[in-house]
XYZ file of C-alpha atoms in Angstrom:
752
model
C 21.044 -78.967 -26.576
C 18.423 -81.560 -25.757
C 16.655 -79.073 -23.479
C 16.470 -76.465 -26.250
C 15.114 -79.041 -28.692
C 12.369 -80.064 -26.240
C 11.373 -76.393 -25.697
C 11.068 -75.722 -29.417
C 9.075 -78.923 -29.872
C 6.768 -77.977 -27.008
C 6.069 -74.548 -28.486
C 5.416 -76.075 -31.903
C 3.028 -78.664 -30.461
C 1.200 -76.001 -28.431
C 0.681 -73.886 -31.511
C -0.414 -76.942 -33.483
C -2.849 -77.898 -30.738
C -4.424 -74.437 -30.751
C -4.686 -74.145 -34.519
C -3.531 -77.206 -36.398
C -4.333 -75.755 -39.834
C -2.399 -72.479 -39.663
C 1.151 -71.409 -39.060
C 1.536 -70.867 -35.293
C 3.057 -67.436 -35.890
C -0.200 -66.281 -37.490
C -2.472 -67.922 -34.930
C -0.552 -66.416 -32.023
C -0.676 -62.984 -33.643
C -4.430 -63.215 -34.278
C -5.148 -64.300 -30.713
C -3.092 -61.340 -29.486
C -4.973 -59.015 -31.830
C -8.369 -60.353 -30.753
C -7.616 -59.978 -27.046
C -6.762 -56.290 -27.562
C -10.059 -55.442 -29.275
C -12.802 -53.630 -27.366
C -15.367 -55.967 -25.720
C -18.124 -55.039 -28.202
C -15.936 -56.116 -31.121
C -14.981 -59.383 -29.423
C -18.633 -60.122 -28.784
C -19.462 -59.468 -32.437
C -16.586 -61.510 -33.928
C -16.805 -64.374 -31.411
C -13.516 -65.960 -32.409
C -13.155 -69.234 -30.498
C -9.445 -69.284 -29.659
C -9.663 -73.011 -28.831
C -10.932 -73.802 -32.322
C -9.158 -73.801 -35.685
C -8.441 -70.397 -37.221
C -10.120 -71.644 -40.379
C -13.415 -71.583 -38.460
C -13.079 -67.952 -37.368
C -15.478 -65.550 -39.136
C -13.740 -63.181 -41.533
C -10.420 -65.082 -41.663
C -9.212 -66.416 -45.047
C -6.327 -68.914 -45.232
C -4.140 -69.957 -48.169
C -1.678 -72.823 -48.437
C 1.662 -71.209 -49.237
C 4.327 -73.507 -50.692
C 7.003 -74.430 -48.177
C 5.397 -72.436 -45.314
C 1.946 -73.985 -44.954
C -1.422 -72.334 -44.293
C -1.109 -68.597 -43.715
C -3.648 -65.815 -43.132
C -4.030 -63.891 -46.413
C -7.253 -61.881 -45.791
C -9.214 -60.439 -42.874
C -12.735 -59.068 -43.227
C -13.489 -57.075 -40.065
C -16.179 -54.850 -41.558
C -19.201 -53.957 -39.394
C -17.543 -55.546 -36.362
C -18.104 -52.849 -33.723
C -14.407 -51.979 -33.441
C -13.953 -48.693 -31.575
C -10.873 -46.572 -30.977
C -7.509 -48.153 -31.753
C -7.145 -50.976 -34.267
C -4.463 -53.188 -32.625
C -1.219 -53.744 -34.551
C -1.093 -56.412 -37.235
C 2.502 -55.671 -38.217
C 5.544 -57.942 -38.131
C 4.076 -61.453 -38.082
C 1.142 -61.533 -40.524
C 3.631 -61.303 -43.359
C 1.308 -62.951 -45.931
C -1.739 -60.767 -45.204
C -2.807 -59.347 -48.574
C -6.310 -57.966 -47.923
C -7.640 -56.119 -44.856
C -11.261 -54.878 -44.780
C -12.107 -52.693 -41.756
C -14.968 -50.587 -43.102
C -18.014 -49.437 -41.103
C -16.454 -49.348 -37.645
C -15.444 -46.547 -35.281
C -11.667 -46.789 -35.659
C -9.786 -43.554 -34.950
C -6.195 -44.864 -34.920
C -4.262 -47.755 -36.503
C -1.393 -49.116 -34.451
C 0.425 -50.908 -37.293
C -0.101 -52.738 -40.589
C 1.786 -55.530 -42.399
C 4.074 -54.246 -45.123
C 2.785 -56.664 -47.766
C -0.836 -55.447 -47.977
C -2.229 -54.783 -51.422
C -5.918 -54.160 -50.574
C -6.924 -51.935 -47.636
C -10.468 -50.710 -46.897
C -10.739 -48.211 -44.031
C -13.890 -46.447 -45.208
C -16.599 -45.236 -42.832
C -14.511 -44.795 -39.702
C -13.236 -41.848 -37.643
C -9.641 -41.654 -38.820
C -7.903 -38.286 -38.577
C -4.433 -39.636 -39.472
C -3.148 -42.454 -41.650
C -0.468 -45.052 -40.901
C 2.897 -44.506 -42.561
C 3.452 -48.179 -43.483
C 1.578 -48.084 -46.809
C 3.913 -49.389 -49.525
C 2.505 -51.970 -51.943
C -1.178 -51.069 -52.037
C -3.123 -51.442 -55.270
C -6.522 -50.626 -53.709
C -7.200 -48.140 -50.936
C -10.634 -47.001 -49.665
C -10.671 -44.010 -47.273
C -14.033 -42.324 -47.825
C -16.183 -41.128 -44.910
C -13.443 -40.547 -42.368
C -12.174 -37.223 -40.983
C -9.162 -36.790 -43.209
C -7.896 -33.509 -44.607
C -6.163 -32.777 -47.897
C -2.864 -32.812 -46.029
C -3.440 -36.442 -44.993
C -4.262 -37.388 -48.567
C -1.337 -35.371 -49.953
C 1.051 -37.450 -47.866
C -0.134 -40.565 -49.686
C -0.035 -39.236 -53.240
C 2.872 -36.818 -53.085
C 5.033 -38.954 -50.843
C 5.559 -41.420 -53.676
C 5.239 -44.328 -51.236
C 2.574 -46.232 -53.143
C 1.211 -46.771 -56.620
C -2.533 -47.160 -56.132
C -4.614 -48.418 -59.009
C -7.936 -47.958 -57.207
C -8.178 -45.084 -54.699
C -11.469 -43.763 -53.199
C -11.355 -40.829 -50.807
C -14.610 -38.865 -51.171
C -16.609 -37.812 -49.265
C -15.017 -37.014 -45.901
C -16.783 -36.047 -42.691
C -17.378 -32.373 -41.880
C -14.426 -30.351 -40.670
C -16.335 -29.553 -37.516
C -18.151 -26.663 -35.938
C -17.095 -23.759 -33.804
C -18.598 -20.845 -31.922
C -17.032 -17.423 -31.702
C -18.228 -14.584 -29.499
C -17.195 -11.007 -29.997
C -18.536 -7.529 -29.285
C -19.010 -4.544 -31.599
C -15.807 -2.782 -32.609
C -13.714 -5.756 -31.560
C -11.966 -8.110 -33.956
C -12.567 -11.796 -34.529
C -10.776 -14.539 -36.484
C -12.859 -17.465 -37.761
C -11.149 -20.834 -38.182
C -12.387 -24.401 -38.578
C -9.575 -25.822 -40.746
C -7.143 -26.399 -37.914
C -4.078 -27.611 -39.877
C -0.629 -26.380 -38.885
C 0.965 -26.738 -42.350
C -1.803 -26.466 -44.946
C -1.317 -27.702 -48.485
C -0.322 -24.972 -50.964
C -2.907 -26.435 -53.379
C -5.869 -25.680 -51.074
C -8.508 -23.141 -52.096
C -10.715 -21.547 -49.392
C -14.163 -19.971 -49.703
C -16.210 -18.451 -46.840
C -19.954 -17.927 -47.309
C -22.687 -16.440 -45.106
C -26.360 -16.805 -45.985
C -25.243 -18.311 -49.338
C -23.264 -15.149 -50.213
C -19.501 -15.329 -50.746
C -17.792 -13.133 -48.142
C -14.153 -14.178 -48.492
C -12.031 -16.148 -50.931
C -8.469 -17.275 -50.340
C -8.067 -17.044 -46.541
C -7.926 -20.161 -44.405
C -8.733 -17.999 -41.383
C -11.304 -15.236 -41.970
C -10.691 -12.039 -39.969
C -13.603 -9.623 -39.383
C -12.433 -6.259 -38.092
C -14.891 -4.087 -36.137
C -17.882 -6.445 -36.494
C -21.423 -5.129 -36.128
C -24.470 -6.938 -34.791
C -25.592 -7.699 -38.348
C -22.345 -9.628 -38.889
C -23.523 -12.366 -36.561
C -24.564 -15.646 -38.151
C -23.227 -18.905 -39.573
C -20.078 -18.778 -41.693
C -19.394 -21.860 -43.836
C -15.871 -22.683 -45.018
C -15.457 -24.788 -48.172
C -11.984 -26.174 -48.967
C -11.011 -27.716 -52.302
C -7.734 -29.042 -53.696
C -6.840 -29.620 -57.363
C -5.129 -32.914 -56.586
C -8.428 -34.327 -55.315
C -11.134 -32.959 -57.610
C -13.909 -35.151 -56.222
C -13.621 -33.853 -52.640
C -14.865 -30.687 -50.932
C -14.327 -30.289 -47.197
C -16.763 -28.127 -45.236
C -17.111 -26.783 -41.719
C -18.779 -23.820 -40.089
C -18.463 -21.241 -37.344
C -21.408 -19.573 -35.592
C -20.451 -15.956 -34.880
C -22.268 -14.124 -32.076
C -21.821 -10.375 -31.803
C -23.026 -9.432 -28.331
C -22.750 -6.698 -25.758
C -19.621 -7.041 -23.577
C -21.679 -7.959 -20.505
C -23.136 -10.959 -22.383
C -19.774 -12.394 -23.460
C -18.881 -15.856 -22.162
C -15.818 -16.408 -20.029
C -13.394 -17.256 -22.844
C -10.739 -18.491 -20.422
C -12.832 -21.456 -19.256
C -14.609 -24.413 -20.845
C -17.195 -26.813 -19.429
C -16.797 -30.458 -20.399
C -19.377 -33.093 -19.494
C -18.510 -36.718 -20.120
C -18.903 -40.209 -18.805
C -16.713 -40.691 -15.700
C -14.702 -43.398 -17.464
C -13.620 -40.904 -20.157
C -12.562 -38.036 -17.921
C -8.998 -39.267 -17.492
C -8.352 -39.322 -21.236
C -10.005 -35.916 -21.645
C -7.881 -34.419 -18.890
C -4.731 -35.818 -20.489
C -5.568 -34.238 -23.838
C -6.539 -30.918 -22.246
C -3.304 -30.764 -20.254
C -1.349 -31.367 -23.462
C -3.037 -28.228 -24.806
C -2.258 -26.218 -21.668
C -5.692 -26.464 -20.015
C -6.001 -27.396 -16.329
C -8.966 -28.620 -14.264
C -10.189 -25.753 -12.086
C -13.164 -27.469 -10.442
C -15.499 -30.405 -10.890
C -18.896 -31.647 -9.762
C -21.681 -34.199 -10.213
C -20.185 -37.314 -8.678
C -22.182 -40.422 -7.887
C -21.135 -43.329 -5.692
C -17.458 -42.392 -5.636
C -17.048 -42.217 -9.425
C -15.075 -39.526 -11.217
C -16.939 -36.267 -11.737
C -19.109 -36.074 -14.844
C -18.680 -32.307 -15.205
C -15.408 -30.384 -15.108
C -14.381 -26.778 -15.629
C -11.061 -26.251 -17.427
C -9.064 -23.020 -17.607
C -6.646 -22.168 -20.406
C -6.127 -20.208 -23.608
C -6.845 -20.550 -27.351
C -10.422 -21.490 -26.609
C -11.701 -21.788 -30.176
C -9.089 -24.354 -31.154
C -9.684 -26.622 -28.163
C -13.456 -26.167 -28.451
C -13.422 -27.383 -32.043
C -11.174 -30.335 -31.252
C -13.260 -31.579 -28.343
C -16.751 -30.914 -29.644
C -18.409 -34.252 -30.299
C -21.884 -33.171 -31.348
C -21.372 -32.811 -35.091
C -23.123 -35.577 -37.103
C -20.754 -38.129 -38.649
C -17.752 -36.570 -36.946
C -16.418 -37.301 -33.491
C -13.357 -36.017 -31.735
C -10.597 -38.304 -30.491
C -12.133 -37.964 -27.027
C -15.817 -38.812 -27.250
C -17.185 -36.177 -24.883
C -20.875 -35.658 -24.380
C -20.633 -31.883 -24.523
C -18.046 -29.117 -24.611
C -19.407 -25.620 -23.998
C -18.663 -22.021 -23.223
C -19.144 -20.794 -19.672
C -21.375 -17.715 -19.210
C -21.751 -15.186 -16.399
C -24.958 -15.146 -14.350
C -27.158 -12.096 -13.735
C -29.306 -11.398 -10.672
C -29.182 -7.598 -10.100
C -31.929 -6.856 -7.535
C -33.159 -3.295 -7.079
C -32.268 -2.237 -3.523
C -34.083 1.105 -3.615
C -35.941 1.973 -0.430
C -39.631 1.363 0.126
C -41.705 1.355 3.273
C -43.646 -1.849 2.720
C -42.194 -5.209 3.603
C -43.716 -6.936 0.583
C -46.239 -4.459 -0.721
C -49.845 -4.241 0.205
C -51.441 -7.505 -0.834
C -48.622 -9.828 0.127
C -49.484 -12.957 2.059
C -45.976 -13.661 3.312
C -45.647 -11.398 6.332
C -48.562 -13.048 8.034
C -50.032 -16.347 6.863
C -53.346 -15.798 5.081
C -54.728 -19.161 6.061
C -54.029 -22.234 8.168
C -53.107 -25.483 6.432
C -54.354 -28.573 8.197
C -51.276 -30.755 8.844
C -48.373 -31.223 6.448
C -44.994 -32.863 5.810
C -41.437 -31.560 5.575
C -40.497 -30.418 2.089
C -36.944 -30.338 0.737
C -36.148 -27.257 -1.373
C -32.956 -26.533 -3.292
C -32.307 -22.786 -3.005
C -29.780 -21.873 -5.725
C -28.496 -18.355 -5.131
C -25.703 -16.432 -3.411
C -26.067 -18.725 -0.418
C -27.975 -17.706 2.685
C -26.716 -16.796 6.120
C -27.165 -20.000 8.166
C -27.088 -18.006 11.425
C -30.176 -15.871 10.806
C -32.728 -16.643 13.517
C -35.799 -16.065 11.349
C -35.420 -19.331 9.400
C -33.144 -21.348 11.684
C -35.626 -24.254 11.754
C -35.941 -24.394 7.949
C -32.330 -25.296 7.056
C -31.586 -28.744 5.702
C -29.108 -30.828 7.717
C -27.515 -33.701 5.819
C -27.729 -36.862 7.963
C -24.836 -38.596 6.161
C -22.507 -36.096 4.475
C -19.562 -38.498 4.444
C -21.411 -41.312 2.664
C -23.881 -39.643 0.291
C -21.600 -40.371 -2.694
C -21.218 -36.846 -4.109
C -18.032 -34.879 -4.778
C -18.040 -33.159 -1.354
C -17.970 -35.413 1.701
C -18.610 -32.558 4.179
C -21.802 -31.061 2.735
C -23.726 -30.738 5.983
C -26.139 -27.991 4.842
C -25.356 -27.664 1.142
C -22.374 -26.409 -0.859
C -20.600 -23.246 -1.923
C -19.949 -24.131 -5.579
C -18.115 -20.842 -6.162
C -15.319 -21.664 -3.747
C -15.757 -25.475 -3.642
C -16.389 -25.587 0.087
C -19.209 -26.675 2.413
C -18.689 -23.477 4.449
C -21.242 -21.024 3.048
C -21.090 -17.246 3.493
C -23.556 -14.943 1.748
C -21.412 -11.988 0.679
C -24.114 -10.576 -1.588
C -27.283 -10.680 0.534
C -29.453 -11.788 -2.391
C -29.807 -15.392 -1.247
C -30.497 -14.533 2.397
C -33.209 -12.104 1.294
C -34.913 -14.727 -0.881
C -34.581 -17.394 1.810
C -36.464 -15.125 4.206
C -39.312 -14.741 1.703
C -39.507 -18.473 0.999
C -39.623 -19.556 4.646
C -41.289 -16.672 6.528
C -44.347 -17.474 8.665
C -45.176 -20.834 7.168
C -48.665 -22.113 8.005
C -49.075 -24.406 10.983
C -48.056 -27.955 10.160
C -45.787 -26.969 7.261
C -41.992 -27.049 7.466
C -39.238 -26.721 4.894
C -35.757 -28.199 4.673
C -33.854 -25.787 2.443
C -30.520 -26.778 0.883
C -28.042 -23.895 0.878
C -26.599 -23.868 -2.657
C -24.294 -20.932 -3.400
C -23.436 -20.198 -7.044
C -22.416 -16.525 -7.011
C -21.047 -13.689 -4.931
C -21.262 -10.390 -6.796
C -20.888 -12.451 -9.993
C -21.404 -16.092 -10.845
C -20.840 -18.564 -13.679
C -23.053 -21.016 -15.506
C -20.874 -23.982 -14.503
C -21.703 -23.499 -10.813
C -25.422 -23.138 -11.539
C -25.422 -26.442 -13.408
C -23.490 -28.126 -10.592
C -26.046 -26.875 -8.065
C -28.989 -28.195 -10.099
C -27.363 -31.612 -10.488
C -26.598 -31.669 -6.758
C -30.202 -30.752 -5.900
C -31.503 -33.571 -8.100
C -29.110 -36.037 -6.453
C -30.333 -34.876 -3.032
C -33.948 -35.562 -4.084
C -35.386 -32.099 -3.514
C -38.991 -31.394 -4.496
C -38.568 -27.767 -5.560
C -35.597 -25.851 -7.015
C -35.527 -22.047 -6.810
C -33.320 -20.273 -9.397
C -33.509 -16.501 -8.955
C -31.021 -15.650 -11.697
C -30.261 -16.229 -15.355
C -28.099 -15.151 -18.269
C -28.375 -14.044 -21.886
C -26.896 -16.016 -24.782
C -27.905 -16.691 -28.381
C -27.487 -20.451 -28.081
C -28.764 -22.855 -25.483
C -26.497 -24.801 -23.143
C -26.796 -28.547 -23.687
C -25.332 -29.134 -20.244
C -27.818 -26.833 -18.476
C -30.663 -28.344 -20.455
C -29.544 -31.824 -19.418
C -29.535 -30.845 -15.741
C -33.032 -29.335 -15.937
C -34.280 -32.307 -17.971
C -32.941 -34.592 -15.261
C -34.930 -32.563 -12.712
C -38.026 -32.905 -14.902
C -37.562 -36.671 -15.121
C -37.342 -36.776 -11.316
C -40.637 -34.858 -10.980
C -38.982 -31.713 -9.581
C -40.606 -28.323 -10.206
C -38.108 -25.544 -10.978
C -39.093 -21.916 -10.336
C -37.076 -19.412 -12.394
C -36.888 -15.612 -12.366
C -37.761 -13.767 -15.584
C -35.075 -11.076 -15.208
C -35.029 -7.371 -14.393
C -34.316 -5.651 -17.714
C -37.851 -4.643 -18.682
C -37.597 -6.592 -21.964
C -39.898 -8.862 -23.898
C -37.669 -11.940 -23.715
C -39.344 -13.492 -26.751
C -38.150 -10.655 -29.012
C -34.599 -9.862 -27.953
C -32.239 -8.359 -30.478
C -29.104 -9.938 -31.911
C -30.347 -13.514 -31.430
C -30.112 -13.239 -27.653
C -32.257 -15.409 -25.390
C -32.814 -15.496 -21.640
C -31.804 -18.767 -19.970
C -32.878 -20.940 -18.291
C -36.413 -19.523 -18.615
C -36.610 -19.866 -22.396
C -36.348 -23.641 -22.112
C -39.993 -23.471 -21.011
C -41.151 -22.465 -24.477
C -40.081 -23.367 -28.025
C -37.630 -20.487 -28.231
C -34.961 -22.515 -29.991
C -34.684 -22.506 -33.756
C -33.744 -26.155 -34.145
C -35.291 -29.314 -32.716
C -32.466 -30.275 -30.378
C -34.473 -29.638 -27.225
C -37.893 -30.794 -26.152
C -39.788 -28.186 -24.153
C -39.229 -28.433 -20.399
C -42.656 -28.374 -18.774
C -41.372 -28.434 -15.180
C -40.401 -24.736 -15.196
C -42.387 -21.753 -13.926
C -40.954 -18.438 -15.143
C -41.927 -15.623 -12.773
C -42.122 -11.886 -13.388
C -42.489 -9.153 -10.759
C -45.810 -7.632 -9.713
C -46.108 -4.054 -8.469
C -48.866 -4.806 -5.992
C -49.658 -1.187 -5.115
C -50.507 -0.555 -8.807
C -51.709 -4.139 -9.443
C -49.631 -4.269 -12.612
C -46.362 -5.658 -13.875
C -43.336 -3.921 -12.363
C -41.584 -1.533 -14.728
C -38.275 -3.416 -14.468
C -39.715 -6.915 -14.948
C -39.075 -8.880 -18.122
C -42.279 -9.978 -19.802
C -43.689 -11.603 -22.911
C -45.026 -15.033 -23.877
C -41.991 -16.740 -22.354
C -42.840 -15.353 -18.867
C -45.632 -17.314 -17.179
C -47.011 -15.371 -14.241
C -46.440 -12.493 -11.820
C -45.895 -12.481 -8.061
C -45.081 -9.658 -5.592
C -41.663 -8.206 -6.436
C -41.474 -4.522 -5.459
C -40.381 -3.140 -2.122
C -39.926 -6.508 -0.470
C -38.502 -6.338 3.027
C -36.826 -9.552 4.136
C -33.812 -11.045 5.863
C -30.198 -10.017 5.214
C -26.927 -11.476 6.554
C -25.840 -10.833 10.155
C -29.386 -10.817 11.482
C -30.396 -7.721 9.541
C -33.322 -6.851 7.256
C -33.546 -4.885 4.048
C -35.777 -4.001 1.120
C -35.203 -5.370 -2.396
C -37.233 -5.346 -5.583
C -36.869 -7.819 -8.412
C -38.160 -10.890 -10.169
C -35.920 -12.842 -7.787
C -38.195 -11.843 -4.915
C -41.258 -12.847 -6.934
C -39.691 -16.227 -7.666
C -39.221 -16.881 -3.950
C -42.940 -16.220 -3.384
C -43.874 -18.914 -5.880
C -41.336 -21.370 -4.456
C -42.941 -20.813 -1.058
C -46.380 -21.605 -2.493
C -45.119 -24.757 -4.230
C -43.421 -25.864 -1.015
C -46.657 -25.436 0.948
C -48.499 -27.501 -1.659
C -45.929 -30.325 -1.507
C -46.091 -30.304 2.301
C -49.820 -30.873 2.337
C -50.134 -32.995 -0.807
C -46.813 -34.753 -1.486
C -48.409 -36.986 -4.116
C -49.377 -34.037 -6.305
C -47.301 -33.855 -9.510
C -45.583 -30.765 -10.829
C -47.930 -30.853 -13.816
C -50.957 -30.613 -11.485
C -49.381 -27.753 -9.539
C -48.605 -25.791 -12.697
C -52.098 -26.388 -14.040
C -53.763 -25.067 -10.880
C -51.527 -21.995 -10.690
C -52.121 -21.249 -14.388
C -55.895 -21.809 -14.301
C -56.417 -19.628 -11.234
C -54.378 -16.513 -11.936
C -55.987 -13.154 -11.216
C -56.196 -10.835 -14.170
C -54.412 -7.507 -13.881
C -53.858 -4.433 -16.003
C -51.867 -5.335 -19.139
C -52.455 -9.015 -18.364
C -51.529 -9.911 -21.950
C -47.867 -9.201 -21.184
C -47.396 -12.616 -19.524
C -48.353 -16.064 -20.784
C -50.890 -16.948 -18.096
C -52.485 -13.516 -18.022
C -51.966 -12.236 -14.501
C -50.749 -12.735 -10.943
C -50.607 -15.798 -8.725
C -53.719 -16.429 -6.656
C -52.337 -18.306 -3.675
C -55.611 -19.311 -2.036
C -57.369 -20.354 -5.240
C -54.380 -22.511 -6.206
C -54.581 -24.403 -2.914
C -58.318 -24.921 -3.248
C -57.827 -26.179 -6.822
C -55.560 -28.902 -5.442
C -58.117 -29.874 -2.762
C -55.880 -28.644 0.022
C -57.995 -27.938 3.076
C -57.868 -24.290 4.046
C -59.141 -22.737 7.263
C -59.841 -19.044 7.236
C -58.575 -17.643 3.968
C -58.811 -14.105 2.722
C -62.165 -12.347 2.750
C -62.432 -8.861 1.315
C -64.307 -6.016 2.917
C -64.473 -2.250 3.208
C -65.709 -1.983 6.810
C -63.623 -0.621 9.657
C -61.180 -3.195 11.121
C -62.138 -4.341 14.596
C -58.527 -4.161 15.764
C -55.162 -2.901 14.563
C -52.132 -4.531 16.184
C -48.713 -2.831 16.106
C -45.517 -4.559 17.225
C -42.851 -4.021 18.287
C -43.765 -0.685 19.759
C -41.438 1.085 20.533
C -39.345 0.036 17.509
C -35.953 0.864 16.027
C -35.822 -0.764 12.570
C -39.326 -1.837 11.607
C -42.793 -2.181 13.110
C -45.505 -4.629 12.004
C -49.106 -3.510 11.491
C -51.872 -6.161 11.344
C -55.489 -5.389 10.454
C -57.761 -7.646 12.495
C -56.218 -11.163 12.421
C -54.405 -10.704 9.108
C -56.847 -12.910 7.184
C -59.083 -10.104 5.883
C -58.094 -8.162 2.801
C -59.335 -4.618 3.421
C -60.069 -2.415 0.432
C -58.907 1.201 0.057
C -56.721 1.352 3.163
C -55.243 4.788 3.919
C -52.023 4.491 5.910
C -50.626 7.762 7.333
C -47.882 8.473 9.860
C -47.748 11.965 11.408
C -45.597 13.776 13.918
C -47.064 14.657 17.285
C -47.935 18.031 15.717
C -49.955 16.431 12.899
C -47.370 16.833 10.113
C -47.490 13.792 7.736
C -44.173 11.960 7.229
C -45.491 8.921 5.394
C -48.655 8.263 3.341
C -49.823 5.288 1.265
C -53.091 3.904 -0.085
C -53.544 0.252 -0.977
C -55.529 -2.944 -0.458
C -53.921 -4.943 2.326
C -54.229 -7.159 5.345
C -50.896 -6.191 6.926
C -48.047 -3.751 6.502
C -44.679 -2.834 7.901
C -43.074 0.572 8.311
C -39.323 0.949 8.562
C -39.327 4.592 9.729
C -38.634 6.218 6.348
C -40.226 9.277 4.754
C -42.613 8.547 1.901
C -40.712 10.964 -0.331
C -37.535 8.899 -0.060
C -35.830 11.358 2.266
C -34.331 8.729 4.544
C -35.225 7.867 8.133
C -37.459 10.084 10.250
C -35.950 11.426 13.495
C -36.315 9.393 16.665
C -39.410 10.245 18.659
C -43.169 9.879 19.014
C -45.417 9.507 15.952
C -49.072 8.701 15.318
C -50.271 5.937 13.000
C -53.581 6.687 11.287
C -55.298 3.670 9.650
C -58.540 4.369 7.775
C -60.539 1.979 5.569
C -62.657 3.821 3.021
C -64.711 6.522 4.679
C -64.830 4.787 8.070
C -63.472 6.348 11.239
C -59.728 5.784 11.655
C -57.665 3.865 14.160
C -55.088 6.238 15.648
C -52.197 4.566 17.462
C -49.125 6.231 19.000
C -45.820 4.635 17.958
C -42.371 5.411 19.283
C -39.218 5.156 17.152
C -36.118 4.654 19.298
């Protein structure tokens, strides 16, 4: 008995020592409450737990007869409280007034039953506590409550409130729906399982009423003109001062431009990913892959797979002003399919007539290694042509990213460091970028695979973030996609590259469209980030992009398939380009992808010789030195890239360089000869651009099998007929090279 008495006395004295002027039950409860608050709130309140409770800011005491000083009011307004408000139930039995306005509270763990005044205005509450019994004043405005939450208070008969404020409430949220013509789509932003029977619903589009009475608006067989923003207004007769609003952006697109509606991209701070994953798994969504890790932290970007995409999208989206989801994600977005689509039709030239890639047009005096991120279908690491240009990671196990074995790059499609080019597109572009670099220039190219026959936006973004982390100096993106709205996550990755001083070269696309005037609100990404193509002011223009269209060099005009318009900067060779293919082979492609690789090669050469040059200076010199062509108004900078003039503009020392002439070449070199797949033809030393070159191949009986006229310094012939009739038979042929009206060079060549 004595022992029990001493224990009780000790506890009483301890409580008295901590807070001599307040009942120890209250002081203990407040200390508990304070310790559970988020650090920002603790720093703001600065309750000194060694001092008297009466000295704590916001705490009001009252001397209650027979029980002593008790806490009767707490003013926690503007205190930086985020997330859960810790429980105040059970022990603060005399608490009468609780003010928690102007915080970021989204959940209340518990309240004392004796409260009469409660102010929860200007928070992020989506639900209300059930322990509301004796309130005479309740303030709930500017939260995220629905009529169903408010109905539970009024209709439940739990309280008799004399003063009740509930309006306005935050927006219901936003959503995005994609559909295609003749499909069917259901629009929904009021995601309540059991809606109040007193609710009234109105849907408007462009200020016109389109539906009244339906919580979910169904559009059967939508047409392109049905696309736009649909606003839902919800009212309830029990709460005449309140109207709830939300909206859905409807995009009616061609089937090939639909996003992958079974996946969602979520970017968030690494510390939040665990909570996000928990919520997603509760909704039946599982992590499929992840990327963008730094220093062993959780991934910032994850791809989830599941169903009921519009519901989960609305719940997680955290970008709506004055309204945040339970999980404060940075961005939740749809995942789109990538497009590359090169033209693989046959042509006899390796890279058309005026190309400077087959043989270097000039010598660069000295140079450094340049790291390039090549984002594509991957490239065959075994091809001998560029074996010395592949990046080798010196510390794959300790570089801090999500993949500890990334020796040469990553296959983001299959989440593996083992890279196989199943498409050929990336190997072809890699050959263009690295072929016959000038003396003293070398590249280290990161192998970044983001598609096989198809690809997804998520992997492209992962590759860009990886390239930035690996401190590349150039990123080549020979692909894109069409969508009516920009990707915040892609923009963030490219903006991060811009902030790091990285120049990004992007293909314009192969649809033959003016990408500034696409129908049905479509836009071409990522190229349209270069120009103010976005209707709102969310995005600042990215000035580190070069958007490249394809040049038909034999006609000296834009290629018929190339996209164009004021959002396409410049042209580079892109028709009939012969380059490397997997398994040591070669092949001929046409496309803006090929043109993009030309420009990446030029930028790499510049960075090798002048590493201090900024991307702004490079872009300025390319833009100010373009060569005008026919229809030069179809691209922003008015013509095609002038490689030599760009280098001279940047004060890069050039030996040799192209000179133009119409005289007879002194020599014509042909190798290999005999040949089986392709033979190279060099006029003089390859540094003279000859005008009006007639190139004819005849049989030993003088019958022409191939003919072409162009301006060139070098060509290749792959043994095909000029009429597209396939390969010529094996045997002896004669090559006739004539410049203008000069006497020809006639050289026997043997195809084995």
